[in-house]
Amino acid sequence: MSDIPSLSYCADYVRRNDKDRFLCALFAPVEKREDLFTLYAFNQEISKTREMVSEAMLGQIRLQWWRDALADIAKGEVRKHEVVEPLAGLIGQGRVSPATLEAMIDAREFDLFDNAPKDMAALENYIDATSGQLSEVAAGVLGAKGDDAARAARLAGNAYGLVGILRAMVFHGRAKRQYIPENVMEKHGVATGDIFEFRKTDAVKAMTHDLASRAKEKIREARKMRRALPKLASPAALPIVLADNYLKKLKKAEYDPFSAEFGLARPASFRLTIRAISGYW
């Protein structure tokens, strides 16, 4: 009989659906890991909404269910649900703000309407409200305090989120969803069909190189603030290291965003994570 304990529902859910954050959470103290898995499972529940519904209204109903669940927790009523129950524990301990979780839910409304961001500012606002905010909350769950620590974690989340948009181009393209800003595509002469048909044109590669440079800049910006984040909270920012490695793969693929070596089909392995992170971001 194996002595290895089985994973909780949230841990296994994150392992199957958000492998990067699952692996990075393993670098957190043992007693804090389940808190991260709970938070990341909640993020998965709301982020997968678009994939779960056939029309925007149904997605809005699903997101409203989560808002109502948070409202119930505030009234002392906890819905019987594998993610809601441990999330209620975090909220009850004052370690996660319901208002912040609701803001994360609100940000996911953008996913439901399949409209490309108008410009880079719109995309970055979306990333900040989703990936950036998630990293900040995760750092808080791990004990980080103060505005500087929150900013450091949020910058790391934003860098990881932008790389995630690039890595998801095939996934989004198959679903006829477009997250590359309209003005960025216009600048490089890229048409929506080029993305949806996975055309490996020079224009697509130039556009991807442009966005990758922006992501690299964000990684550098985040790392300038890493001393503000205490080591105990560093697992909240560790996905930035994987993002940096993904950009290296993208460069090796000559900025082809449709390369099988770069996209979501090839998440980081545990061995790679250990080698890349080495305990520090």
Short mmCIF file of C-alpha atoms in Angstrom, two decimals:
data_model
loop_
_atom_site.label_atom_id
_atom_site.label_comp_id
_atom_site.label_asym_id
_atom_site.label_seq_id
_atom_site.Cartn_x
_atom_site.Cartn_y
_atom_site.Cartn_z
CA MET A 1 0.00 0.00 0.00
CA SER A 2 1.39 3.41 -0.99
CA ASP A 3 2.22 5.97 1.71
CA ILE A 4 1.69 8.83 -0.76
CA PRO A 5 -1.45 10.73 0.26
CA SER A 6 -4.10 11.26 -2.36
CA LEU A 7 -4.66 14.75 -3.66
CA SER A 8 -7.63 16.78 -2.52
CA TYR A 9 -10.30 17.64 -5.06
CA CYS A 10 -8.92 21.15 -5.56
CA ALA A 11 -5.31 19.99 -5.87
CA ASP A 12 -6.18 17.35 -8.44
CA TYR A 13 -8.40 19.77 -10.32
CA VAL A 14 -5.57 22.29 -10.58
CA ARG A 15 -3.09 19.56 -11.50
CA ARG A 16 -5.27 18.56 -14.43
CA ASN A 17 -6.23 22.04 -15.61
CA ASP A 18 -3.49 24.48 -14.54
CA LYS A 19 -0.29 22.48 -14.39
CA ASP A 20 2.06 25.46 -14.21
CA ARG A 21 0.45 26.90 -11.09
CA PHE A 22 0.09 23.41 -9.60
CA LEU A 23 3.83 22.77 -9.93
CA CYS A 24 4.73 26.21 -8.57
CA ALA A 25 2.40 25.71 -5.60
CA LEU A 26 4.46 22.69 -4.59
CA PHE A 27 7.24 25.11 -3.62
CA ALA A 28 4.98 26.66 -0.97
CA PRO A 29 5.15 25.43 2.64
CA VAL A 30 3.18 22.21 3.03
CA GLU A 31 0.62 23.83 5.30
CA LYS A 32 -0.09 26.56 2.71
CA ARG A 33 -0.40 24.48 -0.44
CA GLU A 34 -4.03 23.56 -0.03
CA ASP A 35 -4.89 27.25 0.28
CA LEU A 36 -3.24 27.91 -3.09
CA PHE A 37 -4.97 24.92 -4.66
CA THR A 38 -8.31 26.24 -3.43
CA LEU A 39 -7.65 29.67 -4.88
CA TYR A 40 -6.40 28.29 -8.19
CA ALA A 41 -9.38 25.91 -8.40
CA PHE A 42 -11.72 28.88 -7.99
CA ASN A 43 -9.83 30.65 -10.78
CA GLN A 44 -10.26 27.60 -13.00
CA GLU A 45 -13.98 27.46 -12.26
CA ILE A 46 -14.55 31.01 -13.48
CA SER A 47 -11.95 31.06 -16.27
CA LYS A 48 -13.38 27.99 -18.01
CA THR A 49 -16.86 29.54 -18.21
CA ARG A 50 -16.60 30.39 -21.91
CA GLU A 51 -15.67 26.80 -22.75
CA MET A 52 -18.63 25.46 -20.76
CA VAL A 53 -21.44 27.40 -22.46
CA SER A 54 -22.86 27.83 -25.94
CA GLU A 55 -23.94 31.46 -25.57
CA ALA A 56 -23.05 34.54 -23.55
CA MET A 57 -26.23 34.57 -21.45
CA LEU A 58 -25.53 31.08 -20.13
CA GLY A 59 -22.02 32.19 -19.22
CA GLN A 60 -23.41 35.17 -17.35
CA ILE A 61 -25.73 32.83 -15.43
CA ARG A 62 -22.75 30.65 -14.50
CA LEU A 63 -20.72 33.62 -13.30
CA GLN A 64 -23.72 34.90 -11.34
CA TRP A 65 -23.88 31.53 -9.58
CA TRP A 66 -20.40 32.24 -8.23
CA ARG A 67 -21.34 35.76 -7.15
CA ASP A 68 -24.35 34.31 -5.33
CA ALA A 69 -22.14 31.67 -3.72
CA LEU A 70 -19.89 34.43 -2.34
CA ALA A 71 -22.94 36.32 -1.08
CA ASP A 72 -24.16 33.17 0.66
CA ILE A 73 -20.78 32.74 2.36
CA ALA A 74 -21.09 36.29 3.70
CA LYS A 75 -24.44 35.27 5.23
CA GLY A 76 -22.93 32.15 6.78
CA GLU A 77 -24.50 29.84 4.23
CA VAL A 78 -22.00 27.61 2.40
CA ARG A 79 -23.11 25.77 -0.71
CA LYS A 80 -22.20 22.11 -0.92
CA HIS A 81 -19.56 22.32 -3.65
CA GLU A 82 -16.01 20.97 -3.83
CA VAL A 83 -14.48 24.42 -4.37
CA VAL A 84 -16.97 26.64 -2.53
CA GLU A 85 -16.52 24.83 0.79
CA PRO A 86 -12.73 25.27 1.15
CA LEU A 87 -13.02 28.77 -0.34
CA ALA A 88 -15.48 29.65 2.42
CA GLY A 89 -12.79 28.61 4.89
CA LEU A 90 -10.26 31.03 3.39
CA ILE A 91 -12.81 33.84 3.42
CA GLY A 92 -13.89 33.04 6.97
CA GLN A 93 -10.28 33.27 8.15
CA GLY A 94 -10.01 36.71 6.55
CA ARG A 95 -7.27 35.55 4.18
CA VAL A 96 -9.15 36.29 0.95
CA SER A 97 -11.45 39.22 0.30
CA PRO A 98 -14.85 38.35 -1.23
CA ALA A 99 -14.75 41.72 -3.04
CA THR A 100 -11.51 40.73 -4.76
CA LEU A 101 -12.93 37.37 -5.79
CA GLU A 102 -16.01 39.12 -7.17
CA ALA A 103 -13.77 41.46 -9.17
CA MET A 104 -12.09 38.40 -10.68
CA ILE A 105 -15.52 37.05 -11.62
CA ASP A 106 -16.47 40.37 -13.21
CA ALA A 107 -13.29 40.34 -15.31
CA ARG A 108 -14.36 37.03 -16.86
CA GLU A 109 -17.39 38.67 -18.46
CA PHE A 110 -14.99 39.78 -21.20
CA ASP A 111 -14.46 36.15 -22.26
CA LEU A 112 -18.13 35.63 -23.07
CA PHE A 113 -18.49 37.92 -26.06
CA ASP A 114 -15.57 36.85 -28.31
CA ASN A 115 -14.55 40.43 -29.06
CA ALA A 116 -10.87 41.20 -29.56
CA PRO A 117 -9.38 43.90 -27.31
CA LYS A 118 -9.27 47.25 -29.11
CA ASP A 119 -5.70 47.99 -28.11
CA MET A 120 -2.83 46.87 -25.90
CA ALA A 121 -4.14 48.83 -22.94
CA ALA A 122 -7.43 46.91 -23.08
CA LEU A 123 -5.60 43.56 -23.21
CA GLU A 124 -3.32 44.52 -20.34
CA ASN A 125 -6.28 45.65 -18.23
CA TYR A 126 -7.90 42.25 -18.80
CA ILE A 127 -4.69 40.40 -17.90
CA ASP A 128 -4.20 42.54 -14.79
CA ALA A 129 -7.76 41.85 -13.61
CA THR A 130 -7.32 38.10 -14.10
CA SER A 131 -3.76 36.74 -13.92
CA GLY A 132 -2.30 39.78 -12.16
CA GLN A 133 -4.99 39.90 -9.51
CA LEU A 134 -4.78 36.14 -8.96
CA SER A 135 -1.04 36.34 -8.25
CA GLU A 136 -1.57 39.18 -5.79
CA VAL A 137 -4.24 37.23 -3.91
CA ALA A 138 -2.02 34.13 -3.89
CA ALA A 139 0.84 36.14 -2.38
CA GLY A 140 -1.52 37.40 0.32
CA VAL A 141 -2.66 33.86 1.07
CA LEU A 142 1.02 32.96 1.55
CA GLY A 143 1.47 35.77 4.04
CA ALA A 144 2.78 38.68 1.95
CA LYS A 145 1.86 42.09 3.35
CA GLY A 146 2.16 45.64 2.10
CA ASP A 147 1.69 47.49 -1.17
CA ASP A 148 5.16 46.71 -2.53
CA ALA A 149 4.74 42.97 -2.08
CA ALA A 150 1.31 43.11 -3.69
CA ARG A 151 2.70 45.06 -6.64
CA ALA A 152 5.59 42.63 -7.09
CA ALA A 153 3.24 39.65 -7.21
CA ARG A 154 0.83 41.44 -9.53
CA LEU A 155 3.58 42.39 -11.98
CA ALA A 156 4.70 38.76 -12.10
CA GLY A 157 1.14 37.65 -12.75
CA ASN A 158 0.79 40.17 -15.56
CA ALA A 159 3.96 38.95 -17.26
CA TYR A 160 2.83 35.34 -17.01
CA GLY A 161 -0.62 36.28 -18.28
CA LEU A 162 0.68 37.97 -21.43
CA VAL A 163 2.81 34.94 -22.28
CA GLY A 164 -0.29 32.85 -21.64
CA ILE A 165 -2.22 34.82 -24.27
CA LEU A 166 0.51 34.01 -26.80
CA ARG A 167 0.59 30.34 -25.83
CA ALA A 168 -3.19 30.11 -26.17
CA MET A 169 -3.35 31.41 -29.75
CA VAL A 170 -4.01 27.94 -31.17
CA PHE A 171 -6.55 27.13 -28.45
CA HIS A 172 -8.38 30.41 -28.99
CA GLY A 173 -8.04 30.19 -32.77
CA ARG A 174 -9.78 26.82 -32.86
CA ALA A 175 -12.69 28.36 -30.95
CA LYS A 176 -12.67 31.44 -33.24
CA ARG A 177 -11.78 33.69 -30.33
CA GLN A 178 -9.31 36.51 -30.68
CA TYR A 179 -7.32 38.05 -27.82
CA ILE A 180 -4.64 39.83 -29.84
CA PRO A 181 -5.47 43.57 -29.84
CA GLU A 182 -6.96 44.93 -33.04
CA ASN A 183 -4.45 47.75 -33.35
CA VAL A 184 -1.51 45.36 -32.91
CA MET A 185 -2.81 43.19 -35.74
CA GLU A 186 -3.35 46.25 -37.93
CA LYS A 187 0.17 47.48 -37.22
CA HIS A 188 1.62 44.24 -38.59
CA GLY A 189 -0.92 43.66 -41.35
CA VAL A 190 -2.30 40.49 -39.77
CA ALA A 191 -5.88 39.46 -40.48
CA THR A 192 -8.14 37.51 -38.14
CA GLY A 193 -8.15 34.68 -40.68
CA ASP A 194 -4.37 34.42 -40.37
CA ILE A 195 -4.85 33.55 -36.69
CA PHE A 196 -7.86 31.29 -37.12
CA GLU A 197 -6.20 29.39 -40.00
CA PHE A 198 -2.81 29.22 -38.22
CA ARG A 199 -0.91 30.83 -41.09
CA LYS A 200 2.80 30.96 -40.33
CA THR A 201 3.41 34.17 -42.22
CA ASP A 202 6.22 36.66 -41.67
CA ALA A 203 3.60 39.19 -40.53
CA VAL A 204 2.25 36.81 -37.88
CA LYS A 205 5.78 36.08 -36.66
CA ALA A 206 6.64 39.80 -36.53
CA MET A 207 3.49 40.49 -34.53
CA THR A 208 4.30 37.65 -32.15
CA HIS A 209 7.87 38.90 -31.75
CA ASP A 210 6.47 42.34 -30.87
CA LEU A 211 4.21 40.88 -28.17
CA ALA A 212 6.96 38.60 -26.88
CA SER A 213 9.23 41.62 -26.48
CA ARG A 214 6.50 43.30 -24.48
CA ALA A 215 6.21 40.20 -22.27
CA LYS A 216 9.98 40.09 -21.77
CA GLU A 217 9.88 43.72 -20.72
CA LYS A 218 7.18 42.89 -18.18
CA ILE A 219 9.28 40.04 -16.80
CA ARG A 220 12.22 42.42 -16.32
CA GLU A 221 9.94 44.96 -14.64
CA ALA A 222 8.58 42.33 -12.25
CA ARG A 223 12.04 41.03 -11.35
CA LYS A 224 13.16 44.51 -10.34
CA MET A 225 10.60 44.26 -7.53
CA ARG A 226 11.23 40.71 -6.44
CA ARG A 227 12.98 41.73 -3.21
CA ALA A 228 9.68 43.27 -2.12
CA LEU A 229 8.08 39.82 -2.07
CA PRO A 230 9.11 37.70 0.94
CA LYS A 231 10.51 34.29 0.11
CA LEU A 232 7.58 32.52 1.77
CA ALA A 233 5.29 34.18 -0.81
CA SER A 234 7.54 33.60 -3.83
CA PRO A 235 5.53 30.60 -5.13
CA ALA A 236 2.81 33.11 -6.11
CA ALA A 237 5.29 34.69 -8.54
CA LEU A 238 7.16 31.57 -9.68
CA PRO A 239 5.07 31.09 -12.87
CA ILE A 240 7.05 34.04 -14.24
CA VAL A 241 10.08 31.75 -14.48
CA LEU A 242 8.11 29.31 -16.63
CA ALA A 243 6.90 32.25 -18.73
CA ASP A 244 10.51 33.26 -19.36
CA ASN A 245 11.29 29.70 -20.44
CA TYR A 246 8.30 29.64 -22.78
CA LEU A 247 9.59 32.82 -24.44
CA LYS A 248 12.92 31.08 -25.04
CA LYS A 249 11.03 28.26 -26.75
CA LEU A 250 9.14 30.81 -28.84
CA LYS A 251 12.40 32.43 -29.93
CA LYS A 252 13.78 29.01 -30.87
CA ALA A 253 10.64 28.47 -32.97
CA GLU A 254 11.42 31.76 -34.75
CA TYR A 255 8.35 33.38 -33.18
CA ASP A 256 5.91 30.95 -34.73
CA PRO A 257 3.03 31.10 -32.19
CA PHE A 258 1.56 27.90 -33.63
CA SER A 259 4.64 25.81 -32.82
CA ALA A 260 3.75 22.65 -30.94
CA GLU A 261 6.77 23.19 -28.68
CA PHE A 262 5.47 26.54 -27.49
CA GLY A 263 1.69 26.27 -27.04
CA LEU A 264 -0.56 25.04 -24.28
CA ALA A 265 -0.21 21.47 -25.50
CA ARG A 266 3.27 21.37 -23.93
CA PRO A 267 3.06 22.57 -20.32
CA ALA A 268 6.16 22.56 -18.17
CA SER A 269 7.24 19.27 -16.61
CA PHE A 270 8.06 18.90 -12.94
CA ARG A 271 11.72 18.33 -13.79
CA LEU A 272 11.82 21.47 -15.92
CA THR A 273 10.06 23.43 -13.20
CA ILE A 274 12.66 22.45 -10.61
CA ARG A 275 15.53 23.22 -12.99
CA ALA A 276 14.04 26.54 -14.07
CA ILE A 277 12.95 27.81 -10.69
CA SER A 278 15.69 26.56 -8.39
CA GLY A 279 13.79 28.10 -5.50
CA TYR A 280 13.88 31.70 -6.76
CA TRP A 281 12.25 33.76 -9.48
#
